[in-house]
Coordinates of C-alpha atoms in Angstrom, one line a residue:
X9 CA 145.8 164.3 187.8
X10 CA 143.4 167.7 187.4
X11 CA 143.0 169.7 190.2
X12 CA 138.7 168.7 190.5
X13 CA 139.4 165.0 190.7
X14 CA 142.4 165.2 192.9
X15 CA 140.5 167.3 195.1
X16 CA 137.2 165.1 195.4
X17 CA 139.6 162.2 195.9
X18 CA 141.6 164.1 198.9
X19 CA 137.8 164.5 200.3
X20 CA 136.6 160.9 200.1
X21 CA 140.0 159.8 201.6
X22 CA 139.3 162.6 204.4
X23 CA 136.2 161.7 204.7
X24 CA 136.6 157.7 205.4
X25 CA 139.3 158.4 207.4
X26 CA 137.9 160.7 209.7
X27 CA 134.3 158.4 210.1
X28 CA 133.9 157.3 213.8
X29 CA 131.0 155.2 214.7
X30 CA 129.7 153.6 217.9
X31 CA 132.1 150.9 219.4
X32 CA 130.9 147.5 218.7
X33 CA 130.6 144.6 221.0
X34 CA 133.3 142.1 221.2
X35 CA 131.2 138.7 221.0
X36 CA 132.9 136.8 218.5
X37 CA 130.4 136.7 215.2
X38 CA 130.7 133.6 213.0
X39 CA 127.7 134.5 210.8
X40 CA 125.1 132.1 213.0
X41 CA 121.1 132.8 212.7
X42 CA 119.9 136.0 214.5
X43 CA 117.0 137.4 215.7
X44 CA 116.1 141.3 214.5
X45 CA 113.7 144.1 215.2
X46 CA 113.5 147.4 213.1
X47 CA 111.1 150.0 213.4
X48 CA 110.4 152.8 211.1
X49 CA 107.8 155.8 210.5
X50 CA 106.3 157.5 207.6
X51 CA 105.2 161.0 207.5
X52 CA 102.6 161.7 206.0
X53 CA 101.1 158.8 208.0
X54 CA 100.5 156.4 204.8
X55 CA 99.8 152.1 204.5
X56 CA 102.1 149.9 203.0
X57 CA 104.6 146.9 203.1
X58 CA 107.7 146.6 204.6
X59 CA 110.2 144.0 204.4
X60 CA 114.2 142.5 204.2
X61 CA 115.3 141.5 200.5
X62 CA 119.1 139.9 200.0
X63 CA 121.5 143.2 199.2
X64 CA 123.0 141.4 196.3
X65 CA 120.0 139.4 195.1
X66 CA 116.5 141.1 194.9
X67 CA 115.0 137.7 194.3
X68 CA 115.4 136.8 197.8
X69 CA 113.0 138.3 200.1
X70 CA 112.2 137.9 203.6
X71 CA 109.4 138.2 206.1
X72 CA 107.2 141.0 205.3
X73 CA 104.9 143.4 207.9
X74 CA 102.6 146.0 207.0
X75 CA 102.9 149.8 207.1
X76 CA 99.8 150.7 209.3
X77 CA 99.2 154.6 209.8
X78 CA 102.6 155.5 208.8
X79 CA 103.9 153.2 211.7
X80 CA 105.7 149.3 211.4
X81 CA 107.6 147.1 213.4
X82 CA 109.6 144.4 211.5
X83 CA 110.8 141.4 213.1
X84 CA 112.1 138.2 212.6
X85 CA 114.9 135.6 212.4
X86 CA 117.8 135.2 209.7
X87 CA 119.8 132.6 209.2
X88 CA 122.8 134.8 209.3
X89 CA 123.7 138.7 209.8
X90 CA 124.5 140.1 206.5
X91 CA 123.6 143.3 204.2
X92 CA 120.3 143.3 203.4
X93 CA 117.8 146.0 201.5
X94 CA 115.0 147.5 203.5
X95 CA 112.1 147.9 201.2
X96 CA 108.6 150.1 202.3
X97 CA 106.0 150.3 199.5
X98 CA 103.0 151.3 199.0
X99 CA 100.1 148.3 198.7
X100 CA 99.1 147.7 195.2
X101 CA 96.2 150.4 193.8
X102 CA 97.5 152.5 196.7
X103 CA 95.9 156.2 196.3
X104 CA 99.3 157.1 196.7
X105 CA 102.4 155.4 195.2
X106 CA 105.6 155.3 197.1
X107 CA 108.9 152.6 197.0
X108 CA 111.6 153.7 199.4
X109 CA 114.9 151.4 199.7
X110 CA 118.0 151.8 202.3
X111 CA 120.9 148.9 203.1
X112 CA 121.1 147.6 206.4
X113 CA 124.0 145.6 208.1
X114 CA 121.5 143.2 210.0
X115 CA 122.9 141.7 213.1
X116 CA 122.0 140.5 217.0
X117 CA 122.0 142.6 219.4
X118 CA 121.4 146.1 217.0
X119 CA 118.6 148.6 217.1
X120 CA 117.4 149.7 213.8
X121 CA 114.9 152.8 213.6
X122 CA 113.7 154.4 210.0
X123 CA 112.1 157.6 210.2
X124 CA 111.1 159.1 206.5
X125 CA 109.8 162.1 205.6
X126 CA 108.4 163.5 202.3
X127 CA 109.1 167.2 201.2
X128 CA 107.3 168.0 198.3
X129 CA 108.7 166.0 195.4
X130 CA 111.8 164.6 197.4
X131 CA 112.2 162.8 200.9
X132 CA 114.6 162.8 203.7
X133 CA 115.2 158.8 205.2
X134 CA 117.4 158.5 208.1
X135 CA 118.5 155.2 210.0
X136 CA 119.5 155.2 213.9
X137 CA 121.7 152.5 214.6
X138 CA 123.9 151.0 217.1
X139 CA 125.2 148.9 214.5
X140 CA 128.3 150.0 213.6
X141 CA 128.3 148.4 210.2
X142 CA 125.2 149.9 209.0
X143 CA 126.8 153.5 210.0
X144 CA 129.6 152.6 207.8
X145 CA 127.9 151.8 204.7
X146 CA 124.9 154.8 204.7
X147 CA 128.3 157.1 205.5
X148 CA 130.0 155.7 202.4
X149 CA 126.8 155.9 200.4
X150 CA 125.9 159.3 201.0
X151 CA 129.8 160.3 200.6
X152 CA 130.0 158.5 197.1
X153 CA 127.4 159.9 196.0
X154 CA 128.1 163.5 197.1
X155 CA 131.5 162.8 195.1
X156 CA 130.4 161.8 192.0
X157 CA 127.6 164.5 191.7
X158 CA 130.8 166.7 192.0
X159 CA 132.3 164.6 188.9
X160 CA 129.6 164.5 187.1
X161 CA 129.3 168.7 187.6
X162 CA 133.0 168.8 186.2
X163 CA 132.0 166.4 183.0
X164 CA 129.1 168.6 182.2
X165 CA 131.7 171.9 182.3
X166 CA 134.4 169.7 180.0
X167 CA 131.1 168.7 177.6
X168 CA 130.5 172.3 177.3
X169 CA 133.9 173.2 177.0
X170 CA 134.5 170.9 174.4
X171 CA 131.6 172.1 172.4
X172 CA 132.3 175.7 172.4
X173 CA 135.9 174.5 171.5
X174 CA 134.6 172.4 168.3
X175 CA 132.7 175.3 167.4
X176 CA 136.0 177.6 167.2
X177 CA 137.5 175.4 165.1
X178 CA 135.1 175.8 162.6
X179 CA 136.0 180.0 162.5
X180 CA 139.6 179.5 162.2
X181 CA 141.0 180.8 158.5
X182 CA 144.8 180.5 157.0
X183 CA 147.7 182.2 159.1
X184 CA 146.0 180.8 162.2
X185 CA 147.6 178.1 162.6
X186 CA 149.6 178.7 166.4
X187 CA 146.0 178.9 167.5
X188 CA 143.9 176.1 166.2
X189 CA 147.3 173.8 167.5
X190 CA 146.9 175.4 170.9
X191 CA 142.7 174.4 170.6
X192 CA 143.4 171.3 170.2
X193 CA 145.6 170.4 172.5
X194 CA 143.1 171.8 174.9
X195 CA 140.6 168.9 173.0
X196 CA 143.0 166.4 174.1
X197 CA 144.0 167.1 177.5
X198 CA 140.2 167.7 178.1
X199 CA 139.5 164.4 176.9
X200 CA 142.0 163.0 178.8
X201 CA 140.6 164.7 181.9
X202 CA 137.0 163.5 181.0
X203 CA 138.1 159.7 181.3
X204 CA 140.4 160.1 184.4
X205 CA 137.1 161.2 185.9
X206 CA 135.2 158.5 184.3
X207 CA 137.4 156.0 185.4
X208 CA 137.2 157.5 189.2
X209 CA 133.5 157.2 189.5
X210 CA 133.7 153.4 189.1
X211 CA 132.2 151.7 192.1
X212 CA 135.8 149.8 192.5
X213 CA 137.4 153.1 193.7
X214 CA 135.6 154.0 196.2
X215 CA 135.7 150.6 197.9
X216 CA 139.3 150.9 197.6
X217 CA 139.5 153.7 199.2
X218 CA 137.4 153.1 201.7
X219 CA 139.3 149.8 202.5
X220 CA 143.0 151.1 202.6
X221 CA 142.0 154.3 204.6
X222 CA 139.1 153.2 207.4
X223 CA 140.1 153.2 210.7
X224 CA 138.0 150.8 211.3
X225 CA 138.9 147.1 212.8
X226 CA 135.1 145.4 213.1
X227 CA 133.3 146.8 210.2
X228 CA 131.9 144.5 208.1
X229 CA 132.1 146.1 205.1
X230 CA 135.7 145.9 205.2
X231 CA 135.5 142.1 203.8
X232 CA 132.7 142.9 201.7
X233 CA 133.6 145.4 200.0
X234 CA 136.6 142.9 198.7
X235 CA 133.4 142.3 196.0
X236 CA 134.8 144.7 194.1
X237 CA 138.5 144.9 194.5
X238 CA 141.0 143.3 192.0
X239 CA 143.6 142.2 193.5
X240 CA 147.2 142.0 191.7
X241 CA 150.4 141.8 192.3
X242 CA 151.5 145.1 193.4
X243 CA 148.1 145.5 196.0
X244 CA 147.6 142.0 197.4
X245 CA 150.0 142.4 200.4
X246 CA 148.2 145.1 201.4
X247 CA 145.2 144.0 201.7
X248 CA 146.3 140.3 203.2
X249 CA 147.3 143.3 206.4
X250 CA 144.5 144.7 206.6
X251 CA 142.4 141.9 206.9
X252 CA 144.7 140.4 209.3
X253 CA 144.5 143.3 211.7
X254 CA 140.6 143.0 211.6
X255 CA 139.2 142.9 215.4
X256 CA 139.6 139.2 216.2
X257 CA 135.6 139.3 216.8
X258 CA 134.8 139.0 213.5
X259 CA 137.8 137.1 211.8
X260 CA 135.5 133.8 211.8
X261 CA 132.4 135.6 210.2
X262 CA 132.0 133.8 206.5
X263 CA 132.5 137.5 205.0
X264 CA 135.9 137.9 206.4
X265 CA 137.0 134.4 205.0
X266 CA 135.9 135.1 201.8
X267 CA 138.0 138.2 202.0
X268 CA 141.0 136.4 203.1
X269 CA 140.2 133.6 200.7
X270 CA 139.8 135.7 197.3
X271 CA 143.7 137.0 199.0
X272 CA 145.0 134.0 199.1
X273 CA 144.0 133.0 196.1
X274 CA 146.1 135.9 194.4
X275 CA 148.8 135.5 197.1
X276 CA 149.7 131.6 196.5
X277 CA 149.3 132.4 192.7
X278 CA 151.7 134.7 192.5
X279 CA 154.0 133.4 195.5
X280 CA 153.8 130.0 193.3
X281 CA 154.1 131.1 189.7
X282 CA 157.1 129.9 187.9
X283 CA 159.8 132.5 186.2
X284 CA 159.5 132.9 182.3
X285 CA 161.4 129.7 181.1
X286 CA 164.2 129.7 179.1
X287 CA 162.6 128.9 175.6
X288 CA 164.1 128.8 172.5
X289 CA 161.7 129.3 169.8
X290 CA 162.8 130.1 166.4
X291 CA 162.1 132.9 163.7
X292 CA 161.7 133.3 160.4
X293 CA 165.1 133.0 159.6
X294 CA 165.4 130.0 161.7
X295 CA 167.3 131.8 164.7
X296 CA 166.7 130.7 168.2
X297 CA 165.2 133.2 170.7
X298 CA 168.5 133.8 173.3
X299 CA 167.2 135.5 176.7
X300 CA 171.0 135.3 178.1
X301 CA 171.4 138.2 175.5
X302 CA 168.6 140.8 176.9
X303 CA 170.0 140.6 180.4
X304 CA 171.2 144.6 179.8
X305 CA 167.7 145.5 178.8
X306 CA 165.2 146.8 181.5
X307 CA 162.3 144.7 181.0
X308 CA 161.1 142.7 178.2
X309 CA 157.2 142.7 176.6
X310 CA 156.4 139.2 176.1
X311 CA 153.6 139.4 173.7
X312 CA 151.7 136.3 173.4
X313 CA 149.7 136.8 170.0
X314 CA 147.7 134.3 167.7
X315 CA 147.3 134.7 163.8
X316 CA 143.8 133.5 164.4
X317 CA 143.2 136.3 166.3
X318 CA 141.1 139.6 165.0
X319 CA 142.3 141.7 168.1
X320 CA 146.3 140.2 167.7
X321 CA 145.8 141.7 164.1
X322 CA 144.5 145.1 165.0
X323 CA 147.1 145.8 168.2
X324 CA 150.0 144.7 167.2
X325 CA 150.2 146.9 164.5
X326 CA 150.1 149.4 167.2
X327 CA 152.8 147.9 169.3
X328 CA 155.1 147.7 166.1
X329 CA 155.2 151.6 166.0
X330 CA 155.9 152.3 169.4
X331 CA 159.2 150.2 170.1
X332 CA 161.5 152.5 168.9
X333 CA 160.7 154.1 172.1
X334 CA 160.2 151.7 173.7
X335 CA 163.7 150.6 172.6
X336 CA 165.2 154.1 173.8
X337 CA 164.0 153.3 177.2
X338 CA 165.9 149.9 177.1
X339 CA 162.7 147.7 176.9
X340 CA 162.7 144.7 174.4
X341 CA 159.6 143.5 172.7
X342 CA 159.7 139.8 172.0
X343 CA 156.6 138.2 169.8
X344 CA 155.4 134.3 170.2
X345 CA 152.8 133.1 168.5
X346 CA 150.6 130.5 170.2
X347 CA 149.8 129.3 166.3
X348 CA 149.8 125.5 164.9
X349 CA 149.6 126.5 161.5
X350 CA 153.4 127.4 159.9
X351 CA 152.5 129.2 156.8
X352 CA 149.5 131.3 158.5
X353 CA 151.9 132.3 161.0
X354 CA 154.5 133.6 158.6
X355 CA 152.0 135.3 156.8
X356 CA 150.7 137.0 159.4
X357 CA 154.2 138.0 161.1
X358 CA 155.2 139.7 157.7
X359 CA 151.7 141.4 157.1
X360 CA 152.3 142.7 160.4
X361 CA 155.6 143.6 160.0
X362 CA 156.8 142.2 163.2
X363 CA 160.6 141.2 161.8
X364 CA 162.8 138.7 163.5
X365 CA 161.8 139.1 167.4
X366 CA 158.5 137.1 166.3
X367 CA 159.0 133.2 166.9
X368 CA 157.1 130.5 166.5
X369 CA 156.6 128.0 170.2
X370 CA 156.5 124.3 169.7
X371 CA 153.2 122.4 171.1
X372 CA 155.0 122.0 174.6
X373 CA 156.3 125.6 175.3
X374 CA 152.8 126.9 174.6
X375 CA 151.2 125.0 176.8
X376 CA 153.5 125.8 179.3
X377 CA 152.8 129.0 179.0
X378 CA 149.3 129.1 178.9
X379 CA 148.7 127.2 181.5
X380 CA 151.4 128.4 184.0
X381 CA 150.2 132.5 183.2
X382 CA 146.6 132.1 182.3
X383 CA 146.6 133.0 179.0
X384 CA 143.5 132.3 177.8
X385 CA 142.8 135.2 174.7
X386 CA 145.4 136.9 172.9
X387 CA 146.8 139.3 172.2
X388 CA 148.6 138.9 176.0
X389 CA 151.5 141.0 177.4
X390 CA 153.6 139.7 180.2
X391 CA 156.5 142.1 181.2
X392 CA 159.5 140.2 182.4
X393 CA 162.7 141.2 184.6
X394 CA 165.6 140.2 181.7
X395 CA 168.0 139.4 184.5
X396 CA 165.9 136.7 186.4
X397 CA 162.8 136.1 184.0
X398 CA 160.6 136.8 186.9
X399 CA 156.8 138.2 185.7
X400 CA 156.9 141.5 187.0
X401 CA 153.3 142.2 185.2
X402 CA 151.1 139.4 184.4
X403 CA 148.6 141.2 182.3
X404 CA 151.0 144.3 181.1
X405 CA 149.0 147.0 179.8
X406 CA 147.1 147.4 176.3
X407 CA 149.8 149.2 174.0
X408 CA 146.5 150.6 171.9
X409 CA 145.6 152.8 175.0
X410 CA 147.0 156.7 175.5
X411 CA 148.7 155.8 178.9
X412 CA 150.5 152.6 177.3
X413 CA 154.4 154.6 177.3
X414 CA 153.7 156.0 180.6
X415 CA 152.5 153.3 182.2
X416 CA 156.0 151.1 180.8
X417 CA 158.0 153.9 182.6
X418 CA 156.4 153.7 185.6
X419 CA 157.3 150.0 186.1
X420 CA 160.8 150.8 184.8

């Protein structure tokens, strides 16, 4: 990983786990209706509206109070404490125009004061809170987005350095060869860079991070951040910990059983999912698939494909070229097709090129396998342990991407 993205990661990590907040109370919370009160100031002194809209649903709004002289008081009941958007606005025909937005945590028994100042053409808001939730989540805000300003400041330098690295390109003349080869393996690895940082400003890592590394026991945006977490087989156990160490105040709130639900969801699936079965569909020359003789291998790529398929046609192709490596590393590459129609098959299979590891399933071995793995589109790759047939991956990785060979010896 470059030296910029591992360092921004280090400081999130840091960051979360160093956040301490006020202690919370330890009355049990099972999500039941509350009763609120936040207060807030404007300077300059200006009217408006204020009011509660759902954090996930800006369709759903609440009770609304009016911004009088800069000053409001919003109160009310909800039928349960949740994440919720303040909104203030200005009235419509206003002389001046204003919308300003922060999430609360909204619960019983929690002071919420809003204090927001303009200066010039930007504006300071800042919340005081007992609630420890809310502390959480403006902490994590502000730190997200102080880490992917420092991403998106490294993109800009790559887009420039890329530019100034097509326009060498254009310069170089015969006997230069050493250092055109050299520029572009610069273009690569900066391209490769460019889309590990891409891939890190994704909304999913930080509330990864946040998850596995917060201190935290009674934060409720431990379970809802689980919104944006996929779950697999490597991570689930993990996170089935953490939410069973959650302060036993909130472990009957609805957000921690959905948590625990979308776990054991993943959990039982896995836990419950049968090993590959012991087929024995044939090839074109008519031989029977024999998994008692990859035993010595160290994984097999099941690829589930379908002559039907555009995608199957265009990656495959792909996969074809790369398992003489893969092959070195002592992973087979078996092909089924999921196809009713015979002749289309074998068609397909020798356009392709894919040789005798293709076979062909009969009705009751696919199903079996769609329904018992998921497979629902094709092309699919399951990665299998030869010696037991257990599914080691269940959605093995695309063998069109860069990071397809690194990604098989990582499992190895």
């Amino acid at each position: 990983m470059n030296q910029p993205l591992y360092y921004c990661l280090i400081c999130f990590v840091f960051f979360i786990s160093s956040c301490q907040s006020n202690p919370e109370k330890k009355q049990e919370k099972k999500g039941t209706p509350i009763v609120y009160k936040i207060t807030g100031s404007l300077n300059p002194e200006v009217n408006g509206t204020v009011y509660l809209q759902d954090h996930d649903n800006s369709m759903q709004q609440f009770r609304r109070a009016k911004v009088e002289q800069g000053k409001f008081v919003l109160e009310g009941e909800l039928v349960i404490d949740a994440f919720y958007d303040l909104i203030i606005r200005s009235d419509s025909g206003a002389v001046k125009s204003f919308n300003y937005s922060t999430p609360l945590y909204v619960e019983a028994d929690a002071d919420y004061d809003v204090a927001i100042k303009e200066k010039g053409d930007h504006f300071s808001l800042e919340v005081k809170t007992n609630s420890l939730t809310t502390n959480e989540l403006i902490a994590f805000n502000k730190n997200k987005e102080k880490v992917q300003h420092e991403l998106d400041e490294q993109l800009a330098k790559y887009s420039d350095e890329t530019a100034a690295l097509n326009a060498k390109l254009m310069t170089f003349s015969r006997g230069q060869e050493s250092i055109y080869n050299q520029t572009i393996d610069r273009l690569e690895e900066i391209t490769k860079q460019s889309n590990e940082i891409r891939a890190s400003k994704d909304d999913k890592r930080f509330y990864e991070e946040y998850v596995l590394n917060s201190k935290q026991k009674a934060s409720f945006l431990i379970p809802y951040s689980f919104k944006y977490i996929s779950l697999n087989k490597e991570n689930y156990n993990d996170y089935d910990q953490i939410l069973a160490h959650l302060d036993p105040a909130i472990q009957k709130h609805p957000l921690v059983k959905a948590a625990v639900a979308k776990v054991d969801e993943v959990k039982n699936y896995y836990d419950n999912m049968p090993v590959f079965p012991a087929i024995t569909p044939r090839n074109l020359k008519g031989d029977s698939l024999k998994f008692d003789q990859l035993v010595d291998k160290k994984m097999i790529i099941v690829a589930v494909w379908s002559s039907k398929g555009k995608n199957s046609k265009m990656d495959l192709p792909v996969l074809v070229r790369k398992e003489a490596e893969l092959k070195k590393m002592g992973v087979e590459v078996v092909y089924l097709t999921d196809d009713e129609d015979y002749e289309r098959w074998r068609a397909s299979n020798r356009q392709i090129g894919l040789g005798m590891n293709s076979y062909l399933l009969n009705v009751t071995d696919r199903d079996f396998i769609e329904n018992s793995y998921n497979v629902i589109g094709t092309p699919r790759y399951l990665w299998l342990d030869p010696k037991s047939r257990t599914v080691i991956e269940l959605a093995g990785a695309d063998p069109t991407l860069p990071d397809f060979i690194k990604n098989v010896k990582n499992k190895l």
